Amino acid sequence: MMRRVLIPTLLAMPLAATLLAQTLPAQTSTPKTGQSAFEDALEQKPGNRIHITVADLPTPHEDESVDNGPSLSPRDGAVPSVPAGYKVELYSEGEWQNPRLARTAPNGDIFVADSKAGKIYVLRGVGPDGKAQQKEVFASVEQFDNEKGKTLPFGINFYPAVNPKWVYVANTINVVKFPYKAGDLHSSGPAEIVVKELPGFAQLRGGGHWTRDVVFSKDGTRMFVSVGSRSNVDDTDNNPGEFHRADVLEYKPDGTFVKVYAYGIRNCVGEAINPISGDLWCSTNERDRLGNHLVPDYITHVQEGGFYGWPFYYMGGAKGGVQDPRHIGKHPELQSKVITPDVLVQPHMASLEMLFYPANEKGASAFPASIDGDIFAAEHGSWNRKNRAGYEVVHAFVHDGKATGEYEDFVTGFVTPDGKVWGRPVGVTVGKDGALYVVEDGANTIWRVTYTGNRQTASK
């Protein structure tokens, strides 16, 4: 049986940059497992299902470690690929330096952190050409730090969730908030410091992983801030620069520190709250230099008090965790505490922002009804792997509130058939219209993915 899927083209496209469907053989509906699950970027196609388990993980091969990062190529009119029944349009381009995380305000405005520019932008509306109708600077780094270039805004959130009065921004070194009311395109007052110094402030004002995300618990009483590690696998016992890093930290919304909520999470770049269960989730970059197929990045719910292995162990051992060969014999008491994440994705592909679809219990659902409650995550792309992986948006399946461990390639085509990379997905958000907005920082573009079929009759 044949089905229609969307494929990329390198030809110049109209302003709307709408990708037209072409007839191709159906993609696999049976998940790839075992060694075939470790696909590379040239094998990725919308609809390909993947299920990596701990049983598939090889032994460490440090000799496999390579530096194979992409050399970015011009987009030259290329557009992403999306599954049959979907349409992708270019929503925003130009005047971006490094667009990253995106979040949608309750009124439907899309806030985007342009990290290297030190700015928070607001995008509003969809014009006849598919582009944003307005783009305004909500706030800039000069408003909350006097050392531009060392404070990189990333995490954005709205508080309280209903009729928010504040926009919170998590930066490399601190968390600030701006006064806000629905519809504001520019901050209506100066930033107030919420958390004065995040871990890493004293060590070269950050160092290592620089992204910081911020989300609030479903009841609004807790604020979770993710702080990535300063290193790949430094021994935290001997490196004070790793203090309270590779952690998710819990604060009160007023900035009062409460505790380390979870630890051993090397770099929880993207946080999300499951809108039904209220669980905190993370999209995580795991460690490098253990081989092409180690260690998988992951998407997981985060257990309060949970230990996720870094740097001494990683998921998958019969006793709870596999010892990292660079830390043999250290902390045997932690081995049984290592938690295996819910969804293992390709190793080294740099899983960044994630979300639940729709974004909240009353959010607009325009995709197939079968997708409601599932996860989308941006995969920035690998560097420490012989055959590159990532450069896509994945769709992870959730059943009865629990991830199945399986995911599918959803938005691909950021890599040309000859292996050149033009796009690197970094952010995902759901608009008030139910569309999926995808931010990438290779060509510095934002794409809008919509569904054109009958959402009630479509199936997984």
PDB file of C-alpha atoms in Angstrom, residues 58-288:
ATOM      1  CA  PRO A  58      26.471  -1.712  23.672  1.00  0.00           C
ATOM      2  CA  THR A  59      29.456  -1.773  25.965  1.00  0.00           C
ATOM      3  CA  PRO A  60      31.471   1.459  26.076  1.00  0.00           C
ATOM      4  CA  HIS A  61      33.859   2.080  23.186  1.00  0.00           C
ATOM      5  CA  GLU A  62      35.795   5.218  23.998  1.00  0.00           C
ATOM      6  CA  ASP A  63      37.931   4.631  20.898  1.00  0.00           C
ATOM      7  CA  GLU A  64      34.857   5.358  18.740  1.00  0.00           C
ATOM      8  CA  SER A  65      34.677   8.941  19.931  1.00  0.00           C
ATOM      9  CA  VAL A  66      34.790  11.363  17.010  1.00  0.00           C
ATOM     10  CA  ASP A  67      34.291  15.075  16.432  1.00  0.00           C
ATOM     11  CA  ASN A  68      31.738  15.029  13.645  1.00  0.00           C
ATOM     12  CA  GLY A  69      29.782  18.212  14.164  1.00  0.00           C
ATOM     13  CA  PRO A  70      27.961  19.708  11.207  1.00  0.00           C
ATOM     14  CA  SER A  71      29.237  22.466   8.967  1.00  0.00           C
ATOM     15  CA  LEU A  72      26.106  24.436   8.284  1.00  0.00           C
ATOM     16  CA  SER A  73      25.056  24.959   4.684  1.00  0.00           C
ATOM     17  CA  PRO A  74      22.728  27.646   3.316  1.00  0.00           C
ATOM     18  CA  ARG A  75      19.043  26.731   3.321  1.00  0.00           C
ATOM     19  CA  ASP A  76      18.686  27.630  -0.363  1.00  0.00           C
ATOM     20  CA  GLY A  77      14.913  27.314  -0.217  1.00  0.00           C
ATOM     21  CA  ALA A  78      14.893  23.916   1.473  1.00  0.00           C
ATOM     22  CA  VAL A  79      11.927  23.139   3.702  1.00  0.00           C
ATOM     23  CA  PRO A  80      11.325  20.446   6.314  1.00  0.00           C
ATOM     24  CA  SER A  81       9.447  17.196   5.770  1.00  0.00           C
ATOM     25  CA  VAL A  82       6.288  16.359   7.730  1.00  0.00           C
ATOM     26  CA  PRO A  83       4.001  13.308   7.803  1.00  0.00           C
ATOM     27  CA  ALA A  84       1.155  12.720   5.378  1.00  0.00           C
ATOM     28  CA  GLY A  85      -1.814  14.927   6.156  1.00  0.00           C
ATOM     29  CA  TYR A  86       0.314  17.744   7.577  1.00  0.00           C
ATOM     30  CA  LYS A  87       1.500  21.005   6.066  1.00  0.00           C
ATOM     31  CA  VAL A  88       4.592  23.029   6.962  1.00  0.00           C
ATOM     32  CA  GLU A  89       4.996  26.757   6.328  1.00  0.00           C
ATOM     33  CA  LEU A  90       7.766  29.227   7.019  1.00  0.00           C
ATOM     34  CA  TYR A  91       6.534  31.389   9.900  1.00  0.00           C
ATOM     35  CA  SER A  92       9.530  33.647  10.582  1.00  0.00           C
ATOM     36  CA  GLU A  93      13.024  34.272   9.235  1.00  0.00           C
ATOM     37  CA  GLY A  94      15.578  37.057   9.233  1.00  0.00           C
ATOM     38  CA  GLU A  95      16.822  39.291  12.049  1.00  0.00           C
ATOM     39  CA  TRP A  96      17.421  36.321  14.331  1.00  0.00           C
ATOM     40  CA  GLN A  97      20.854  35.680  15.803  1.00  0.00           C
ATOM     41  CA  ASN A  98      20.209  32.532  17.819  1.00  0.00           C
ATOM     42  CA  PRO A  99      16.506  31.760  18.337  1.00  0.00           C
ATOM     43  CA  ARG A 100      16.048  29.068  20.946  1.00  0.00           C
ATOM     44  CA  LEU A 101      13.270  28.203  23.382  1.00  0.00           C
ATOM     45  CA  ALA A 102       9.710  29.254  22.515  1.00  0.00           C
ATOM     46  CA  ARG A 103       6.641  29.384  24.748  1.00  0.00           C
ATOM     47  CA  THR A 104       3.093  30.448  24.062  1.00  0.00           C
ATOM     48  CA  ALA A 105       1.396  32.985  26.320  1.00  0.00           C
ATOM     49  CA  PRO A 106      -2.191  32.279  27.394  1.00  0.00           C
ATOM     50  CA  ASN A 107      -3.456  34.876  24.900  1.00  0.00           C
ATOM     51  CA  GLY A 108      -1.705  33.086  22.000  1.00  0.00           C
ATOM     52  CA  ASP A 109       1.364  35.302  21.550  1.00  0.00           C
ATOM     53  CA  ILE A 110       4.541  33.308  21.007  1.00  0.00           C
ATOM     54  CA  PHE A 111       7.561  34.351  23.069  1.00  0.00           C
ATOM     55  CA  VAL A 112      10.991  33.369  21.701  1.00  0.00           C
ATOM     56  CA  ALA A 113      14.371  33.692  23.402  1.00  0.00           C
ATOM     57  CA  ASP A 114      17.029  34.931  20.969  1.00  0.00           C
ATOM     58  CA  SER A 115      19.809  33.952  23.306  1.00  0.00           C
ATOM     59  CA  LYS A 116      22.929  35.359  21.653  1.00  0.00           C
ATOM     60  CA  ALA A 117      21.110  38.586  20.823  1.00  0.00           C
ATOM     61  CA  GLY A 118      20.096  38.824  24.472  1.00  0.00           C
ATOM     62  CA  LYS A 119      16.468  39.469  23.578  1.00  0.00           C
ATOM     63  CA  ILE A 120      13.020  38.069  24.220  1.00  0.00           C
ATOM     64  CA  TYR A 121      10.750  38.497  21.200  1.00  0.00           C
ATOM     65  CA  VAL A 122       6.982  38.298  20.826  1.00  0.00           C
ATOM     66  CA  LEU A 123       5.441  36.923  17.625  1.00  0.00           C
ATOM     67  CA  ARG A 124       1.760  37.501  16.984  1.00  0.00           C
ATOM     68  CA  GLY A 125      -0.735  36.292  14.427  1.00  0.00           C
ATOM     69  CA  VAL A 126      -0.528  34.501  11.092  1.00  0.00           C
ATOM     70  CA  GLY A 127      -0.718  36.516   7.885  1.00  0.00           C
ATOM     71  CA  PRO A 128      -2.036  35.409   4.470  1.00  0.00           C
ATOM     72  CA  ASP A 129       1.509  34.383   3.544  1.00  0.00           C
ATOM     73  CA  GLY A 130       1.776  32.148   6.636  1.00  0.00           C
ATOM     74  CA  LYS A 131       4.238  34.523   8.318  1.00  0.00           C
ATOM     75  CA  ALA A 132       3.964  36.170  11.717  1.00  0.00           C
ATOM     76  CA  GLN A 133       2.034  39.434  11.468  1.00  0.00           C
ATOM     77  CA  GLN A 134       4.006  41.122  14.235  1.00  0.00           C
ATOM     78  CA  LYS A 135       7.440  40.689  15.766  1.00  0.00           C
ATOM     79  CA  GLU A 136       8.407  42.870  18.718  1.00  0.00           C
ATOM     80  CA  VAL A 137      11.201  42.944  21.308  1.00  0.00           C
ATOM     81  CA  PHE A 138       9.577  42.285  24.675  1.00  0.00           C
ATOM     82  CA  ALA A 139      12.788  42.710  26.687  1.00  0.00           C
ATOM     83  CA  SER A 140      16.551  42.805  26.176  1.00  0.00           C
ATOM     84  CA  VAL A 141      19.520  41.722  28.238  1.00  0.00           C
ATOM     85  CA  GLU A 142      20.470  45.300  29.105  1.00  0.00           C
ATOM     86  CA  GLN A 143      17.314  45.430  31.191  1.00  0.00           C
ATOM     87  CA  PHE A 144      18.467  42.700  33.550  1.00  0.00           C
ATOM     88  CA  ASP A 145      22.259  42.440  33.305  1.00  0.00           C
ATOM     89  CA  ASN A 146      25.101  44.796  32.471  1.00  0.00           C
ATOM     90  CA  GLU A 147      27.402  42.204  30.917  1.00  0.00           C
ATOM     91  CA  LYS A 148      25.767  41.453  27.593  1.00  0.00           C
ATOM     92  CA  GLY A 149      27.082  38.237  26.085  1.00  0.00           C
ATOM     93  CA  LYS A 150      27.599  36.534  29.430  1.00  0.00           C
ATOM     94  CA  THR A 151      23.959  36.366  30.405  1.00  0.00           C
ATOM     95  CA  LEU A 152      22.075  34.309  27.847  1.00  0.00           C
ATOM     96  CA  PRO A 153      18.272  34.349  28.210  1.00  0.00           C
ATOM     97  CA  PHE A 154      16.656  30.994  27.544  1.00  0.00           C
ATOM     98  CA  GLY A 155      13.790  29.785  29.739  1.00  0.00           C
ATOM     99  CA  ILE A 156      10.506  31.695  29.539  1.00  0.00           C
ATOM    100  CA  ASN A 157       7.326  31.169  31.511  1.00  0.00           C
ATOM    101  CA  PHE A 158       4.190  32.942  32.631  1.00  0.00           C
ATOM    102  CA  TYR A 159       3.006  33.302  36.215  1.00  0.00           C
ATOM    103  CA  PRO A 160       0.418  32.627  37.378  1.00  0.00           C
ATOM    104  CA  ALA A 161      -0.794  30.308  34.637  1.00  0.00           C
ATOM    105  CA  VAL A 162      -4.204  31.993  34.411  1.00  0.00           C
ATOM    106  CA  ASN A 163      -4.175  35.754  33.812  1.00  0.00           C
ATOM    107  CA  PRO A 164      -0.399  35.963  34.317  1.00  0.00           C
ATOM    108  CA  LYS A 165       1.050  39.034  35.944  1.00  0.00           C
ATOM    109  CA  TRP A 166       4.689  38.185  35.269  1.00  0.00           C
ATOM    110  CA  VAL A 167       6.950  36.836  32.545  1.00  0.00           C
ATOM    111  CA  TYR A 168       9.805  34.886  34.114  1.00  0.00           C
ATOM    112  CA  VAL A 169      13.101  34.607  32.210  1.00  0.00           C
ATOM    113  CA  ALA A 170      15.839  32.152  33.208  1.00  0.00           C
ATOM    114  CA  ASN A 171      19.321  33.246  32.176  1.00  0.00           C
ATOM    115  CA  THR A 172      22.713  31.638  32.511  1.00  0.00           C
ATOM    116  CA  ILE A 173      23.303  33.278  35.874  1.00  0.00           C
ATOM    117  CA  ASN A 174      19.933  34.227  37.337  1.00  0.00           C
ATOM    118  CA  VAL A 175      16.144  34.291  37.064  1.00  0.00           C
ATOM    119  CA  VAL A 176      14.275  37.553  36.586  1.00  0.00           C
ATOM    120  CA  LYS A 177      10.649  38.518  36.051  1.00  0.00           C
ATOM    121  CA  PHE A 178       8.942  41.306  34.114  1.00  0.00           C
ATOM    122  CA  PRO A 179       5.525  42.771  34.895  1.00  0.00           C
ATOM    123  CA  TYR A 180       3.015  41.594  32.297  1.00  0.00           C
ATOM    124  CA  LYS A 181      -0.602  41.642  31.304  1.00  0.00           C
ATOM    125  CA  ALA A 182      -2.181  39.771  28.407  1.00  0.00           C
ATOM    126  CA  GLY A 183      -1.399  41.417  25.100  1.00  0.00           C
ATOM    127  CA  ASP A 184       1.746  43.256  26.174  1.00  0.00           C
ATOM    128  CA  LEU A 185       4.246  43.380  23.312  1.00  0.00           C
ATOM    129  CA  HIS A 186       6.853  45.200  25.399  1.00  0.00           C
ATOM    130  CA  SER A 187       7.745  44.853  29.061  1.00  0.00           C
ATOM    131  CA  SER A 188       5.765  47.368  31.040  1.00  0.00           C
ATOM    132  CA  GLY A 189       8.384  47.804  33.729  1.00  0.00           C
ATOM    133  CA  PRO A 190      11.953  46.894  34.716  1.00  0.00           C
ATOM    134  CA  ALA A 191      13.058  43.383  35.520  1.00  0.00           C
ATOM    135  CA  GLU A 192      12.943  42.210  39.110  1.00  0.00           C
ATOM    136  CA  ILE A 193      15.552  39.687  40.214  1.00  0.00           C
ATOM    137  CA  VAL A 194      13.925  36.496  41.489  1.00  0.00           C
ATOM    138  CA  VAL A 195      16.980  34.238  41.891  1.00  0.00           C
ATOM    139  CA  LYS A 196      20.099  36.375  42.190  1.00  0.00           C
ATOM    140  CA  GLU A 197      22.713  33.721  41.479  1.00  0.00           C
ATOM    141  CA  LEU A 198      22.180  30.338  39.896  1.00  0.00           C
ATOM    142  CA  PRO A 199      24.846  27.624  40.312  1.00  0.00           C
ATOM    143  CA  GLY A 200      27.861  28.393  38.173  1.00  0.00           C
ATOM    144  CA  PHE A 201      27.625  32.158  38.711  1.00  0.00           C
ATOM    145  CA  ALA A 202      31.013  32.322  40.403  1.00  0.00           C
ATOM    146  CA  GLN A 203      32.744  29.965  37.963  1.00  0.00           C
ATOM    147  CA  LEU A 204      33.307  32.069  34.853  1.00  0.00           C
ATOM    148  CA  ARG A 205      29.688  33.212  35.101  1.00  0.00           C
ATOM    149  CA  GLY A 206      28.392  29.827  34.060  1.00  0.00           C
ATOM    150  CA  GLY A 207      30.800  27.764  32.024  1.00  0.00           C
ATOM    151  CA  GLY A 208      29.799  24.499  30.400  1.00  0.00           C
ATOM    152  CA  HIS A 209      26.105  24.154  29.628  1.00  0.00           C
ATOM    153  CA  TRP A 210      24.583  27.624  29.585  1.00  0.00           C
ATOM    154  CA  THR A 211      20.845  27.013  29.112  1.00  0.00           C
ATOM    155  CA  ARG A 212      18.494  27.409  32.083  1.00  0.00           C
ATOM    156  CA  ASP A 213      14.802  26.591  31.859  1.00  0.00           C
ATOM    157  CA  VAL A 214      12.023  27.558  34.251  1.00  0.00           C
ATOM    158  CA  VAL A 215       8.573  26.012  34.767  1.00  0.00           C
ATOM    159  CA  PHE A 216       5.963  26.131  37.512  1.00  0.00           C
ATOM    160  CA  SER A 217       4.126  23.237  39.118  1.00  0.00           C
ATOM    161  CA  LYS A 218       0.521  22.721  38.115  1.00  0.00           C
ATOM    162  CA  ASP A 219      -0.702  24.287  41.360  1.00  0.00           C
ATOM    163  CA  GLY A 220       1.682  27.235  40.981  1.00  0.00           C
ATOM    164  CA  THR A 221       3.420  26.763  44.332  1.00  0.00           C
ATOM    165  CA  ARG A 222       6.764  25.444  43.057  1.00  0.00           C
ATOM    166  CA  MET A 223       9.275  26.780  40.542  1.00  0.00           C
ATOM    167  CA  PHE A 224      11.668  24.336  38.862  1.00  0.00           C
ATOM    168  CA  VAL A 225      14.919  25.600  37.329  1.00  0.00           C
ATOM    169  CA  SER A 226      17.166  23.268  35.353  1.00  0.00           C
ATOM    170  CA  VAL A 227      20.935  23.769  35.459  1.00  0.00           C
ATOM    171  CA  GLY A 228      23.190  21.699  33.220  1.00  0.00           C
ATOM    172  CA  SER A 229      26.613  20.353  34.162  1.00  0.00           C
ATOM    173  CA  ARG A 230      29.827  22.315  33.713  1.00  0.00           C
ATOM    174  CA  SER A 231      31.609  19.325  32.194  1.00  0.00           C
ATOM    175  CA  ASN A 232      31.141  16.063  30.371  1.00  0.00           C
ATOM    176  CA  VAL A 233      31.868  13.665  33.260  1.00  0.00           C
ATOM    177  CA  ASP A 234      33.944  15.458  35.885  1.00  0.00           C
ATOM    178  CA  ASP A 235      34.017  13.821  39.300  1.00  0.00           C
ATOM    179  CA  THR A 236      31.627  16.019  41.254  1.00  0.00           C
ATOM    180  CA  ASP A 237      33.395  15.124  44.500  1.00  0.00           C
ATOM    181  CA  ASN A 238      36.508  16.969  43.344  1.00  0.00           C
ATOM    182  CA  ASN A 239      35.054  19.756  41.244  1.00  0.00           C
ATOM    183  CA  PRO A 240      33.355  22.554  43.188  1.00  0.00           C
ATOM    184  CA  GLY A 241      32.254  24.043  39.874  1.00  0.00           C
ATOM    185  CA  GLU A 242      29.691  21.235  39.614  1.00  0.00           C
ATOM    186  CA  PHE A 243      27.968  22.117  42.888  1.00  0.00           C
ATOM    187  CA  HIS A 244      24.185  22.060  42.334  1.00  0.00           C
ATOM    188  CA  ARG A 245      24.707  21.559  38.613  1.00  0.00           C
ATOM    189  CA  ALA A 246      23.350  18.658  36.548  1.00  0.00           C
ATOM    190  CA  ASP A 247      20.318  19.146  38.773  1.00  0.00           C
ATOM    191  CA  VAL A 248      16.772  20.375  38.728  1.00  0.00           C
ATOM    192  CA  LEU A 249      16.422  22.893  41.529  1.00  0.00           C
ATOM    193  CA  GLU A 250      13.197  23.724  43.321  1.00  0.00           C
ATOM    194  CA  TYR A 251      12.397  27.271  44.404  1.00  0.00           C
ATOM    195  CA  LYS A 252       9.302  29.101  45.526  1.00  0.00           C
ATOM    196  CA  PRO A 253       7.971  31.505  42.891  1.00  0.00           C
ATOM    197  CA  ASP A 254       9.450  34.355  44.957  1.00  0.00           C
ATOM    198  CA  GLY A 255      12.933  32.868  44.448  1.00  0.00           C
ATOM    199  CA  THR A 256      13.380  31.206  47.834  1.00  0.00           C
ATOM    200  CA  PHE A 257      15.528  28.093  47.399  1.00  0.00           C
ATOM    201  CA  VAL A 258      13.801  24.930  48.594  1.00  0.00           C
ATOM    202  CA  LYS A 259      15.949  21.941  47.586  1.00  0.00           C
ATOM    203  CA  VAL A 260      17.569  19.903  44.841  1.00  0.00           C
ATOM    204  CA  TYR A 261      14.475  18.339  43.306  1.00  0.00           C
ATOM    205  CA  ALA A 262      16.383  15.723  41.245  1.00  0.00           C
ATOM    206  CA  TYR A 263      20.044  15.123  40.484  1.00  0.00           C
ATOM    207  CA  GLY A 264      22.425  13.371  38.129  1.00  0.00           C
ATOM    208  CA  ILE A 265      20.592  14.816  35.098  1.00  0.00           C
ATOM    209  CA  ARG A 266      23.511  16.014  32.978  1.00  0.00           C
ATOM    210  CA  ASN A 267      21.677  18.712  31.068  1.00  0.00           C
ATOM    211  CA  CYS A 268      17.923  19.054  31.348  1.00  0.00           C
ATOM    212  CA  VAL A 269      17.593  21.636  28.598  1.00  0.00           C
ATOM    213  CA  GLY A 270      13.817  21.580  28.238  1.00  0.00           C
ATOM    214  CA  GLU A 271      11.322  21.215  31.077  1.00  0.00           C
ATOM    215  CA  ALA A 272       7.582  20.590  30.803  1.00  0.00           C
ATOM    216  CA  ILE A 273       4.716  19.881  33.157  1.00  0.00           C
ATOM    217  CA  ASN A 274       2.351  17.086  32.161  1.00  0.00           C
ATOM    218  CA  PRO A 275      -0.936  19.009  32.071  1.00  0.00           C
ATOM    219  CA  ILE A 276      -2.943  15.999  33.262  1.00  0.00           C
ATOM    220  CA  SER A 277      -0.771  14.372  35.941  1.00  0.00           C
ATOM    221  CA  GLY A 278       1.192  17.477  36.948  1.00  0.00           C
ATOM    222  CA  ASP A 279       4.488  15.544  36.721  1.00  0.00           C
ATOM    223  CA  LEU A 280       7.670  17.413  35.839  1.00  0.00           C
ATOM    224  CA  TRP A 281       9.417  16.175  32.671  1.00  0.00           C
ATOM    225  CA  CYS A 282      12.833  16.867  31.171  1.00  0.00           C
ATOM    226  CA  SER A 283      14.449  16.560  27.768  1.00  0.00           C
ATOM    227  CA  THR A 284      18.078  15.752  28.482  1.00  0.00           C
ATOM    228  CA  ASN A 285      21.529  15.762  26.871  1.00  0.00           C
ATOM    229  CA  GLU A 286      23.538  12.816  28.175  1.00  0.00           C
ATOM    230  CA  ARG A 287      27.328  12.439  28.236  1.00  0.00           C
ATOM    231  CA  ASP A 288      29.737  12.036  25.301  1.00  0.00           C
TER     232      ASP A 288
END
